[in-house]
Coordinates of C-alpha atoms in Angstrom, one line a residue:
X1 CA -10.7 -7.0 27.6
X2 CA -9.8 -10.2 29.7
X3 CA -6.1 -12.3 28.9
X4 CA -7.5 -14.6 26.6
X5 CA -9.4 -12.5 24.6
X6 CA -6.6 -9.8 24.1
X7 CA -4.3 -12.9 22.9
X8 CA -6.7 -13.6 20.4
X9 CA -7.4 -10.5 18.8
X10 CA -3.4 -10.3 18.6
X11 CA -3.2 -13.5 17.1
X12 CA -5.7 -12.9 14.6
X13 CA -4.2 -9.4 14.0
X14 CA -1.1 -11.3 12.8
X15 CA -2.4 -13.5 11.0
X16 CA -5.0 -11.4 9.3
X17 CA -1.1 -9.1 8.2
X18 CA 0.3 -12.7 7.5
X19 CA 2.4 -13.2 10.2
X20 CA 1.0 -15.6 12.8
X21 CA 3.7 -18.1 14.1
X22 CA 6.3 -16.8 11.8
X23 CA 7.3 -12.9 12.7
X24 CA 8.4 -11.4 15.3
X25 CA 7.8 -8.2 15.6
X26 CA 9.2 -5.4 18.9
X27 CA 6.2 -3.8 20.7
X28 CA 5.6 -2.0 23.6
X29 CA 3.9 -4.0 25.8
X30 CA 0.7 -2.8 27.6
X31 CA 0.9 -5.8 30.2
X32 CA 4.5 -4.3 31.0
X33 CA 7.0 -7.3 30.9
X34 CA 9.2 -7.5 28.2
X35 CA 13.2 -8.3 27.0
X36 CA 14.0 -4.6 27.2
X37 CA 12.8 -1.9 29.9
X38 CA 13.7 1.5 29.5
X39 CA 13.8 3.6 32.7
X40 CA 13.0 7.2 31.1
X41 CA 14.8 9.2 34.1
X42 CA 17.1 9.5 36.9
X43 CA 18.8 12.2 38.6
X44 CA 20.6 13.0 41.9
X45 CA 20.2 16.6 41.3
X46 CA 19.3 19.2 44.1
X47 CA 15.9 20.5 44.5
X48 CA 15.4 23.1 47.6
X49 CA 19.2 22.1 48.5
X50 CA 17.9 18.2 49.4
X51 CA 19.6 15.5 46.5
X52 CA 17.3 13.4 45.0
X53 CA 17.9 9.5 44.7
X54 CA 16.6 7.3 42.7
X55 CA 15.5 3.5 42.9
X56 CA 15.8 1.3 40.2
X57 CA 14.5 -2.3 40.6
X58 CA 14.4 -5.6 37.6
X59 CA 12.1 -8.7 38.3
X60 CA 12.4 -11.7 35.9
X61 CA 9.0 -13.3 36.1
X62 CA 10.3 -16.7 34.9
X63 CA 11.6 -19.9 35.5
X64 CA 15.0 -19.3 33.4
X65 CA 18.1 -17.6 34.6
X66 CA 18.9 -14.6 32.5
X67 CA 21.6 -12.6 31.7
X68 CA 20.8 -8.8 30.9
X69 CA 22.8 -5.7 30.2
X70 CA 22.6 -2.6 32.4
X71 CA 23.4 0.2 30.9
X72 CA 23.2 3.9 32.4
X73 CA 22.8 7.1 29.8
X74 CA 23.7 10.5 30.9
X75 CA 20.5 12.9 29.8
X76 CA 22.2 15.7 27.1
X77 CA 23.4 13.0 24.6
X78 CA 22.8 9.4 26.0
X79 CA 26.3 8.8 26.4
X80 CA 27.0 5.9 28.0
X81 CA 28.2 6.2 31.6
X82 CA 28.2 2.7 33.3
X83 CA 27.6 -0.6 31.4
X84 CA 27.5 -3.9 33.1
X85 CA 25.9 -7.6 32.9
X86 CA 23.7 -8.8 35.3
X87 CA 22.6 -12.3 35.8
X88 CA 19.1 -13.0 37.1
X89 CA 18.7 -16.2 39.2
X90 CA 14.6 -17.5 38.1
X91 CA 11.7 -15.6 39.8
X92 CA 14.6 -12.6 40.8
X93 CA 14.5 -9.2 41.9
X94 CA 17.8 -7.0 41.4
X95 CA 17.4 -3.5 43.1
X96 CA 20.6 -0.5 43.4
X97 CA 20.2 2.8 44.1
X98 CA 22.0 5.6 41.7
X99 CA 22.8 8.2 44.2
X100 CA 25.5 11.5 44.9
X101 CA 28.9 10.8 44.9
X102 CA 29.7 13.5 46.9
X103 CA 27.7 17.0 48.3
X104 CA 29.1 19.2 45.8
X105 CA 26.6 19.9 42.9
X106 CA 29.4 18.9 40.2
X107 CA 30.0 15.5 42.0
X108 CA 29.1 12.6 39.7
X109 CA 26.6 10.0 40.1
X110 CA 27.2 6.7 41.7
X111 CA 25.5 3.6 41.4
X112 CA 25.2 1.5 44.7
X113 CA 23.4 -2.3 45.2
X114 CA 23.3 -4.4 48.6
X115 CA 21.6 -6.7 46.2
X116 CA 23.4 -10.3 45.9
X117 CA 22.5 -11.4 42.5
X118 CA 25.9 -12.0 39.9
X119 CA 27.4 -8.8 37.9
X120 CA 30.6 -8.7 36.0
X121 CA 32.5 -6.8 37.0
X122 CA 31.2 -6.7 40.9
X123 CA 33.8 -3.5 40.8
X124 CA 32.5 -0.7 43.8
X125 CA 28.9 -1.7 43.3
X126 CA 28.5 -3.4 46.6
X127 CA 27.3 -1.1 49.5
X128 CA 30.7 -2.1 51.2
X129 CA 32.7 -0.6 48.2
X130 CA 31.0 2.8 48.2
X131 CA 29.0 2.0 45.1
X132 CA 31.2 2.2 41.4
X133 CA 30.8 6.1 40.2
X134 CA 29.7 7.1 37.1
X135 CA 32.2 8.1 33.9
X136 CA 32.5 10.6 31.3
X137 CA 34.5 8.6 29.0
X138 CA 32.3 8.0 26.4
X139 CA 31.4 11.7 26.2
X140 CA 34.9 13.4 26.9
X141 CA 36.4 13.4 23.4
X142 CA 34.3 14.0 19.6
X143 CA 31.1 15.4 19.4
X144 CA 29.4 14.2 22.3
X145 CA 31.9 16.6 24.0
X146 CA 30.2 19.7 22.5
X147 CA 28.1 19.7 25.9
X148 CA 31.0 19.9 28.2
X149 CA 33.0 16.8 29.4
X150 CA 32.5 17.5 32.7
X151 CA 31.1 14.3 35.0
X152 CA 28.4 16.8 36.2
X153 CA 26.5 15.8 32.9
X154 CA 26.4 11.9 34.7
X155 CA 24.1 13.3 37.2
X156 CA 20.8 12.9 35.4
X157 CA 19.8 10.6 32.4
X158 CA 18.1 7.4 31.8
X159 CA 18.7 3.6 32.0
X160 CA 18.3 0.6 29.7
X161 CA 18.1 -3.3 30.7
X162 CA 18.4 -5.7 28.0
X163 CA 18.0 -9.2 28.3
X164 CA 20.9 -10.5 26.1
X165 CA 19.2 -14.1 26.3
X166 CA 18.1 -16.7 28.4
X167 CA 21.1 -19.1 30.2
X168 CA 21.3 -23.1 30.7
X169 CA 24.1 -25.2 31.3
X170 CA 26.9 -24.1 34.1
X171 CA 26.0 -20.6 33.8
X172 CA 22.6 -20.9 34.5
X173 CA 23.6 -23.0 38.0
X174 CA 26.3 -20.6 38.9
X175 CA 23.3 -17.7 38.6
X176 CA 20.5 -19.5 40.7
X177 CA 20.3 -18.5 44.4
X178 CA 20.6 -21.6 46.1
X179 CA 18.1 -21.7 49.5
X180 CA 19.6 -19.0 51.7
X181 CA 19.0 -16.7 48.9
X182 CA 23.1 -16.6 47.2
X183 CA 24.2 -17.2 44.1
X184 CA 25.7 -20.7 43.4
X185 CA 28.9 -19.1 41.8
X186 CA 29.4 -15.5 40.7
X187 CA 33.3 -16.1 39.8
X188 CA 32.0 -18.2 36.8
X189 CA 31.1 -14.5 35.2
X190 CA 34.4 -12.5 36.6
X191 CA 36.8 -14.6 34.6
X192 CA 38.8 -12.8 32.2
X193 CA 37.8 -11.8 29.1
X194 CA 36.4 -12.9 26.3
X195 CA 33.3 -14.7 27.9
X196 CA 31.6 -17.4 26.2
X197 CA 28.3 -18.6 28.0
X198 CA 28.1 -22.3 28.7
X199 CA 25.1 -22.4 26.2
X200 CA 22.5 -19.3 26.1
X201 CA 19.1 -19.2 24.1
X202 CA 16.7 -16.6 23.1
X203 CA 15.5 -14.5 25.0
X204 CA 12.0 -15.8 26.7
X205 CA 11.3 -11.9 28.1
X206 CA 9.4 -11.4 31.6
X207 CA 11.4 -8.7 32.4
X208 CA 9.5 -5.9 34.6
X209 CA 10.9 -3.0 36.8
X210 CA 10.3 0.4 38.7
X211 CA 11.9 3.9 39.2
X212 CA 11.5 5.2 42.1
X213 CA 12.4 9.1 42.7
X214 CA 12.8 9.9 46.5
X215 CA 14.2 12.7 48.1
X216 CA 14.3 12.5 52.1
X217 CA 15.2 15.9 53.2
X218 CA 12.3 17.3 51.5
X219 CA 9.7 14.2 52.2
X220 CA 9.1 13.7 48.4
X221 CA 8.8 10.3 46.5
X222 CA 7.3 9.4 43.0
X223 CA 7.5 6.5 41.4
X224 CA 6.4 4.7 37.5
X225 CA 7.0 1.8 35.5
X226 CA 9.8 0.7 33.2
X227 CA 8.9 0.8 29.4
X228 CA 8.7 -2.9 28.4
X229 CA 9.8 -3.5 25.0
X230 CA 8.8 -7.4 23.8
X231 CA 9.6 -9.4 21.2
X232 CA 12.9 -7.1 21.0
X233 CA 15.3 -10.1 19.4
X234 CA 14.4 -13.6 18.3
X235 CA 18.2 -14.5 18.7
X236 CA 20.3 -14.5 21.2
X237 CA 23.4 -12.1 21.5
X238 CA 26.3 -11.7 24.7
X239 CA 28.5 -9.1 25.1
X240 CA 31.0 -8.6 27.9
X241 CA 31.1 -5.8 29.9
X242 CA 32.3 -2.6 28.2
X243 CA 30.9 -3.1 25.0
X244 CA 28.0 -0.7 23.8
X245 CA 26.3 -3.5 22.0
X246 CA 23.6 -4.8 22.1
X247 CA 21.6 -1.6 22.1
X248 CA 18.4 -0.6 21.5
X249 CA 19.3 -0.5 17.7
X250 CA 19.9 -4.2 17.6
X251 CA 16.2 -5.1 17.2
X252 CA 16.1 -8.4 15.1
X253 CA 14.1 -8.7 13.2
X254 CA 13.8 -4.9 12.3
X255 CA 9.9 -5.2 12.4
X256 CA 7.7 -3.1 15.1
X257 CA 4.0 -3.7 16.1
X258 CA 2.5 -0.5 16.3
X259 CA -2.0 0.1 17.5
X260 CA -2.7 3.8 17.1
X261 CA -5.9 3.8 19.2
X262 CA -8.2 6.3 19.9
X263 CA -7.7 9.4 17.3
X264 CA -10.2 11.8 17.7
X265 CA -11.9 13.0 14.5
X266 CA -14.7 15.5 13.4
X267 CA -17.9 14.7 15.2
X268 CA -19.5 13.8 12.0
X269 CA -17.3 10.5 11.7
X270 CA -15.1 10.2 14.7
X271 CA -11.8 7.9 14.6
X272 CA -12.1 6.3 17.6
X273 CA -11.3 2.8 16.6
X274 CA -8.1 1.6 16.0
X275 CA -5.3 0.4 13.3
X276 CA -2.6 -2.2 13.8
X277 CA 0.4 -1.8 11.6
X278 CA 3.3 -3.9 11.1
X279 CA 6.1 -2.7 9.7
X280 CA 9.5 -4.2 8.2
X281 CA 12.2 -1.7 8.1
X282 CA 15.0 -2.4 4.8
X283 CA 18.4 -2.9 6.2
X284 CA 19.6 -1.9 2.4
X285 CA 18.4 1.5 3.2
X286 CA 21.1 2.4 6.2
X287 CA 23.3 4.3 3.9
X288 CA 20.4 6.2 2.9
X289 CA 19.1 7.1 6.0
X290 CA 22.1 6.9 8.3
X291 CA 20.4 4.8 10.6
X292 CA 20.3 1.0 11.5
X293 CA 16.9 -0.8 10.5
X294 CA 16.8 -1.7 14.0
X295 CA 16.7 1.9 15.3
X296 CA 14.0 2.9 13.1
X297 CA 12.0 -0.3 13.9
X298 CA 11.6 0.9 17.9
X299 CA 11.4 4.2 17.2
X300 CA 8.8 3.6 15.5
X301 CA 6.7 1.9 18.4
X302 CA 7.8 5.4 20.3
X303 CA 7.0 7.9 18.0
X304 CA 4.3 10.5 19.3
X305 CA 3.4 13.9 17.8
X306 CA 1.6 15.5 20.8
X307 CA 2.8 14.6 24.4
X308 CA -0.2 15.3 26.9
X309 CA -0.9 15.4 31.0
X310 CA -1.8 17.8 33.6
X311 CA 0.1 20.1 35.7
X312 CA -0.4 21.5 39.1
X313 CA 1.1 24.8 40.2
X314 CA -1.7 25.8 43.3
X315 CA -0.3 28.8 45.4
X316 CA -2.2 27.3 48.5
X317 CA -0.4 24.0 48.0
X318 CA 2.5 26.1 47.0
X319 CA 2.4 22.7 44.2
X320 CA 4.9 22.4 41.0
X321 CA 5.1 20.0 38.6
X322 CA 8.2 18.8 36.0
X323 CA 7.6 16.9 32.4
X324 CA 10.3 14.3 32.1
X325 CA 10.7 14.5 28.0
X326 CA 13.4 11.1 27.0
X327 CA 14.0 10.9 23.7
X328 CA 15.2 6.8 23.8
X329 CA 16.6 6.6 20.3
X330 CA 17.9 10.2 19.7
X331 CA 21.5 9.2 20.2
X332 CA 20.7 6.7 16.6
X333 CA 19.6 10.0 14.4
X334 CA 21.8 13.2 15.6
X335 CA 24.9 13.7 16.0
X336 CA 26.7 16.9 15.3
X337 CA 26.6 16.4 11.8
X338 CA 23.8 15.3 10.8
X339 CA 20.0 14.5 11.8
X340 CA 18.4 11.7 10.1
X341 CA 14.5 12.0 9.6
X342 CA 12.0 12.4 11.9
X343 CA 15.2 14.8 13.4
X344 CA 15.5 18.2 12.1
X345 CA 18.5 20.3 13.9
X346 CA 22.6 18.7 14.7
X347 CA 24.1 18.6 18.1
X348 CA 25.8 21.9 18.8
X349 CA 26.9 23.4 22.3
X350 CA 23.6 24.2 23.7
X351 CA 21.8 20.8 22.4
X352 CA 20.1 19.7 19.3
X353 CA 17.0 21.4 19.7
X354 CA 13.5 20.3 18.3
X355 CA 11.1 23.2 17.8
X356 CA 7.6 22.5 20.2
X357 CA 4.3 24.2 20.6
X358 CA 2.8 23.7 24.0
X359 CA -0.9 24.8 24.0
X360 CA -2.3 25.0 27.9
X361 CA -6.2 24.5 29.3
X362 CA -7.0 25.5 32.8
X363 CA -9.6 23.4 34.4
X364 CA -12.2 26.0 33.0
X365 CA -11.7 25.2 29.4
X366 CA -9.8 28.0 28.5
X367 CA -6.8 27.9 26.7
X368 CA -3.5 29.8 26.0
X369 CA -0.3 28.6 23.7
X370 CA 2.8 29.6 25.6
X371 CA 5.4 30.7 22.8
X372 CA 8.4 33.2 21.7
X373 CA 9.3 34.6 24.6
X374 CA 7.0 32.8 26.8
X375 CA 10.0 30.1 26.9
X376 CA 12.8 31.3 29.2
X377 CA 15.7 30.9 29.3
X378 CA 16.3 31.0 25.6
X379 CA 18.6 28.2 23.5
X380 CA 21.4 30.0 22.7
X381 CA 21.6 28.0 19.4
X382 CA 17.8 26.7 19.3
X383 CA 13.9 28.1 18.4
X384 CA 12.7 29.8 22.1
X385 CA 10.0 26.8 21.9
X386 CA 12.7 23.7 22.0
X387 CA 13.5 20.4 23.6
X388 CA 17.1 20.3 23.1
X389 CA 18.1 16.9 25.3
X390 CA 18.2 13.7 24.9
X391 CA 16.3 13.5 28.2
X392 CA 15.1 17.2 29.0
X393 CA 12.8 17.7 31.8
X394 CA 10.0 20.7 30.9
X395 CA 9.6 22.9 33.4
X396 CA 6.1 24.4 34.0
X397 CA 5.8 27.7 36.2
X398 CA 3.1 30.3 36.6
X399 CA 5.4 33.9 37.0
X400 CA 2.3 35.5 38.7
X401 CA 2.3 32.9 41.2
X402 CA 4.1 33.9 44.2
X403 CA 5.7 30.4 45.5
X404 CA 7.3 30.6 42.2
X405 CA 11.5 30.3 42.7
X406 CA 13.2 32.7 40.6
X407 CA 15.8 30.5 39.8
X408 CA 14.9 29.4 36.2
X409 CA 18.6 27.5 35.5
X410 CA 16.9 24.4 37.3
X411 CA 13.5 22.6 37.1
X412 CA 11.3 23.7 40.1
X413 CA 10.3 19.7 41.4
X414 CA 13.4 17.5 40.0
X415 CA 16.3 20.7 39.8
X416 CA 17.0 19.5 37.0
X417 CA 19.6 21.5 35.0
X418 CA 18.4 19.6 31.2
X419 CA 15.4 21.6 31.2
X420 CA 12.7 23.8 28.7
X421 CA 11.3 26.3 30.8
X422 CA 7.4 27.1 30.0
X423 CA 5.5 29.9 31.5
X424 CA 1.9 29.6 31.7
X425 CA -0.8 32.5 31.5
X426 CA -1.8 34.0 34.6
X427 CA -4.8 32.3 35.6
X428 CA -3.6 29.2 34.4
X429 CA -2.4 27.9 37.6
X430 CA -3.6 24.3 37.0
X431 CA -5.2 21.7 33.9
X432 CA -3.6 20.2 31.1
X433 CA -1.5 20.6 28.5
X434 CA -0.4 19.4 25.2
X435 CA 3.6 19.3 23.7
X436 CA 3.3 19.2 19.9
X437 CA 6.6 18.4 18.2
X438 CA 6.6 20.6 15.1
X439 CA 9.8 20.5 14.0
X440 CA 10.5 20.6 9.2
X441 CA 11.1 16.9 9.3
X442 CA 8.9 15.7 12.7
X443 CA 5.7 17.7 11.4
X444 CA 3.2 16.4 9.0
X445 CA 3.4 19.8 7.3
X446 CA 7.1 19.2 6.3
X447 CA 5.9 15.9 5.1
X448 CA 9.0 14.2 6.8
X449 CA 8.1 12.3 9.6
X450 CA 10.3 8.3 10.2
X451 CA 10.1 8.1 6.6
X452 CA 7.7 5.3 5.4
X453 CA 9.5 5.0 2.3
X454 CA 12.1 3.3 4.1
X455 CA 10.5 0.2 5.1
X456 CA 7.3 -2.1 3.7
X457 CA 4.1 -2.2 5.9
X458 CA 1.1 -3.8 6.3
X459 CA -1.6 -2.6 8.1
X460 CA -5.5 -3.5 9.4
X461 CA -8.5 -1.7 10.9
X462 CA -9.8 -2.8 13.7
X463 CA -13.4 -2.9 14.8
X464 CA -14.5 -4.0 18.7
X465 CA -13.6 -7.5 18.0
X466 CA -11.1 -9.8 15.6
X467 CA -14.4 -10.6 13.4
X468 CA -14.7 -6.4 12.6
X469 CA -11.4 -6.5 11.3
X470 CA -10.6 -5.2 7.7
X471 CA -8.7 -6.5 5.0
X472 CA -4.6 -5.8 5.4
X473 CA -3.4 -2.9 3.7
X474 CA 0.1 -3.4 2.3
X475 CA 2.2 -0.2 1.8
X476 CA 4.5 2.5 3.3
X477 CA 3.5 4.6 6.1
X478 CA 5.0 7.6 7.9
X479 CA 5.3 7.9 11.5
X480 CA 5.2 11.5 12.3
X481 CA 6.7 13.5 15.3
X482 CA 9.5 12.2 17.8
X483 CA 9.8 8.9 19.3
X484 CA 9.5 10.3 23.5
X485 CA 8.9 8.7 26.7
X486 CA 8.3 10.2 30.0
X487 CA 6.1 10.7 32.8
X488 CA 5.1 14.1 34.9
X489 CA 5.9 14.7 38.5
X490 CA 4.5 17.1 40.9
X491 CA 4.6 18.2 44.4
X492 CA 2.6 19.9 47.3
X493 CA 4.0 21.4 50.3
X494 CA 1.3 21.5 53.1
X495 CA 4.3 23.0 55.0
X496 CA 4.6 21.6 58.9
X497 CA 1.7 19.6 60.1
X498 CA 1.1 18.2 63.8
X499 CA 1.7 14.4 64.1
X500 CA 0.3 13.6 67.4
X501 CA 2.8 15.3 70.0
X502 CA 5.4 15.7 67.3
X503 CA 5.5 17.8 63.8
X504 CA 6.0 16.7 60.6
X505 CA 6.7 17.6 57.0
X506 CA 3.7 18.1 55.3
X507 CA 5.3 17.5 51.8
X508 CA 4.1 15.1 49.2
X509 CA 4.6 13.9 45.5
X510 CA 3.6 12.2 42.6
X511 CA 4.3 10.3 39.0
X512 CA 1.9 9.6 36.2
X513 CA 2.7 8.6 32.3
X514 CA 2.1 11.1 29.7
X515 CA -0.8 10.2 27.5
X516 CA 0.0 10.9 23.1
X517 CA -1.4 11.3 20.3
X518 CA 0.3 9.4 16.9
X519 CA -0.3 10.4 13.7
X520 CA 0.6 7.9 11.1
X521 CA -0.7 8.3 7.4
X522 CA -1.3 7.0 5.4

């Protein structure tokens, strides 16, 4: 479907729900610019005794300068640990690297930029300051200490951008890069605190950005695209550095845009068209459900009940592969008291675990559901078939296969040490799989789900084109499983290969989004 004709489906979507020109509504973006992008992973774990990097890059697409919050999650919790502003001159690109602090495995995570565009604070994030390491203090006191404290936990997570709003006026000079490519004046945004910007807008969105995970010792690099949330806020809202707001909770207004596409269905009347639903979530219901409108509003343009890709785990390649499984919201429902809906289990030492069925096809179209002991090593505190991080990286090995490490405290492509091991049946050294989250209140048999009675919805079937289109359907809906991002990686070793007169490593890798299935009723 060409530009213009995807716009006006969308419009007439809205305004067949009654919303055209008036609602705003946060979405996830297909063309993949936005006011928010959420990086599902980073790590500078070990893997084979080489660190990983990783690469994170932010490109405004327009014509206004823009000031955005960077924040950096650690993976167990989503505690914060590093929060800045940026300020993006028009048509910029802002790149840093998040990288070891040191070579000891417990070392904590730095961020590093030789980038030139304004932060507050510029702190150790220049390369000539040795790059501003990462801090537990969020995490080292309360229950997001029930993990450990340690600044080991900094050393694999997630990242969040948020454009705080669009800038004009002095602060929107000082930003722009004048010809040779600097900023006009980056002291205007290092003045003590509290800030006020000379005059800031709405956001206007744009945003776009990559991960990229590379590790040089072992010749491995994978890359993906940033989440783009649009239509996030219709207002604008500036914080100074240190402040944990705004969030991805702060969606205003609390409404989400949700298409569930392509359901498959009995053969005698498959679902393969598609829904639209727009949903307003009820502020008045926060002491109900312990959670802010605006957290349930994006989750609910996240929320998944099966996860599905492929895996790789060839002896001849001597090939692995790693799920990244980020739960961007998670940190809004749990904490080690409670777990608001779709969440079933509390934070405790070992994680707040969410019960999983993983069913496995090899390319032959056979299949085999790993469970019970199949999942090593075991939760101390959760069901053997768990995600217990807020960012947990699934594991997948073949035991028969005899590349395997033995290992199993780390991830075999990523080492990472947030991780669900799964062990596939023998024979099963390569296909697909599917991660169904089946959790009592993320199921649809415990009838749970993000809780449609909290919020009003309209919704619309949708045919091949706008004029297909039934009538809107007003009332409440339930988004079932878990609202998860995340991509897989895999490898291949080919081990030393002759280049020319020379050797060379042979080593190569790859990243490619999951692909879902949502189950919404009614």
């Amino acid at each position: 479907m060409n530009t213009f004709k995807r716009k006006a489906l969308f419009t007439a979507v809205l305004a067949g729900l009654g919303a055209a020109g008036t609602a705003e509504a946060v979405y996830l973006n297909p063309n993949g610019t936005g006011q928010v992008l959420v990086y599902p992973y980073y790590t500078v774990q070990s893997s084979g005794g080489a660190s990983w990097n990783t690469y994170l890059s932010v490109v405004n697409t327009t014509s206004r300068a823009k000031a955005v919050k960077v924040r950096v999650l650690e993976g167990k919790t989503s505690a914060e640990v590093l929060d800045f502003n940026l300020f993006l001159s028009p048509n910029d690109v802002w790149t840093a690297a998040i990288i070891p602090s040191g070579t000891g495995a417990t070392d904590p995570a730095a961020m590093v930029t030789a980038d030139r565009s304004c932060t507050a604070p510029v702190g150790n994030l220049p390369v000539a300051n040795g790059g501003q390491v990462f801090r537990n203090y969020q995490y080292s006191t309360g229950g997001d200490a029930l993990p450990g404290t340690g600044l080991e936990r900094t050393r694999e997570g997630y990242v969040e951008i948020i454009e705080m709003g669009a800038l004009t006026g002095t602060w929107a000079a000082a930003a722009t890069h004048n010809s040779a490519g600097v900023p006009a004046n980056c002291a205007v945004f290092n003045a003590p605190p509290p800030l006020t910007p000379s005059s800031i807008e709405a956001p206007t969105g744009g945003l776009m950005g990559t991960g990229t995970l590379i590790n040089v010792n072992n010749g491995q690099d994978a890359g993906y695209k940033a989440d783009a949330l649009e239509a996030f806020r219709n207002a604008s809202v500036y914080t100074d550095p240190g402040f944990i707001t705004p969030s991805l909770a702060d969606a205003s207004p609390a409404t989400s845009l949700v298409i569930n596409a392509g359901g498959v269905g009995p053969a005698a009347a498959p679902t393969n068209g598609a829904s639209v639903l727009l949903t307003a979530y009820r502020s008045d219901f926060v002491t109900t459900s312990g959670v802010a409108a605006g957290a349930r509003a994006v989750a609910s343009v996240y929320m998944h009940a099966t996860v599905m890709n492929e895996y790789v785990l060839d002896q001849a390649s001597a090939s692995f592969t790693d799920w990244v499984i980020t739960q961007p919201l998670k940190n809004q429902f749990v904490n080690d008291v409670t777990a608001a809906q779709p969440y079933t289990a509390v934070l405790t030492a070992s994680g707040a675990c969410e019960a999983i069925s993983f069913l496995s096809f090899n390319r032959e179209e056979q299949g085999a559901v790993a469970s019970g002991s199949d999942f090593s090593p075991l939760p101390p505190a959760g069901p053997a078939s768990s995600l217990c991080w807020e960012s947990t990286v699934l594991s997948i090995r073949n035991p028969a296969g005899p590349h395997m490490p033995t290992d199993t405290t780390v991830s075999t492509v990523l080492g990472s040490k947030n991780l669900t091991n799964v062990n596939v049946t023998s024979g099963f050294q390569n296909g697909w799989s599917n991660l169904t989250f089946i959790g009592t209140q993320a199921g649809v048999a415990g009838g749970f789900g993000l809780s449609g009675a909290l919020a009003s919805s309209q919704h619309i079937s949708l045919g091949t084109n706008a004029a297909a289109m039934g009538a809107p359907v007003a009332g409440a809906v339930t988004f079932f499983g878990l609202p998860v991002t995340g991509f897989m990686v895999r490898t291949f070793s080919n081990n030393t290969l002759t280049c020319g007169t020379a050797s060379c490593q042979g080593n190569y890798g790859s990243a490619f989004n999951h692909s879902y299935r949502t189950t919404i009723l009614p």
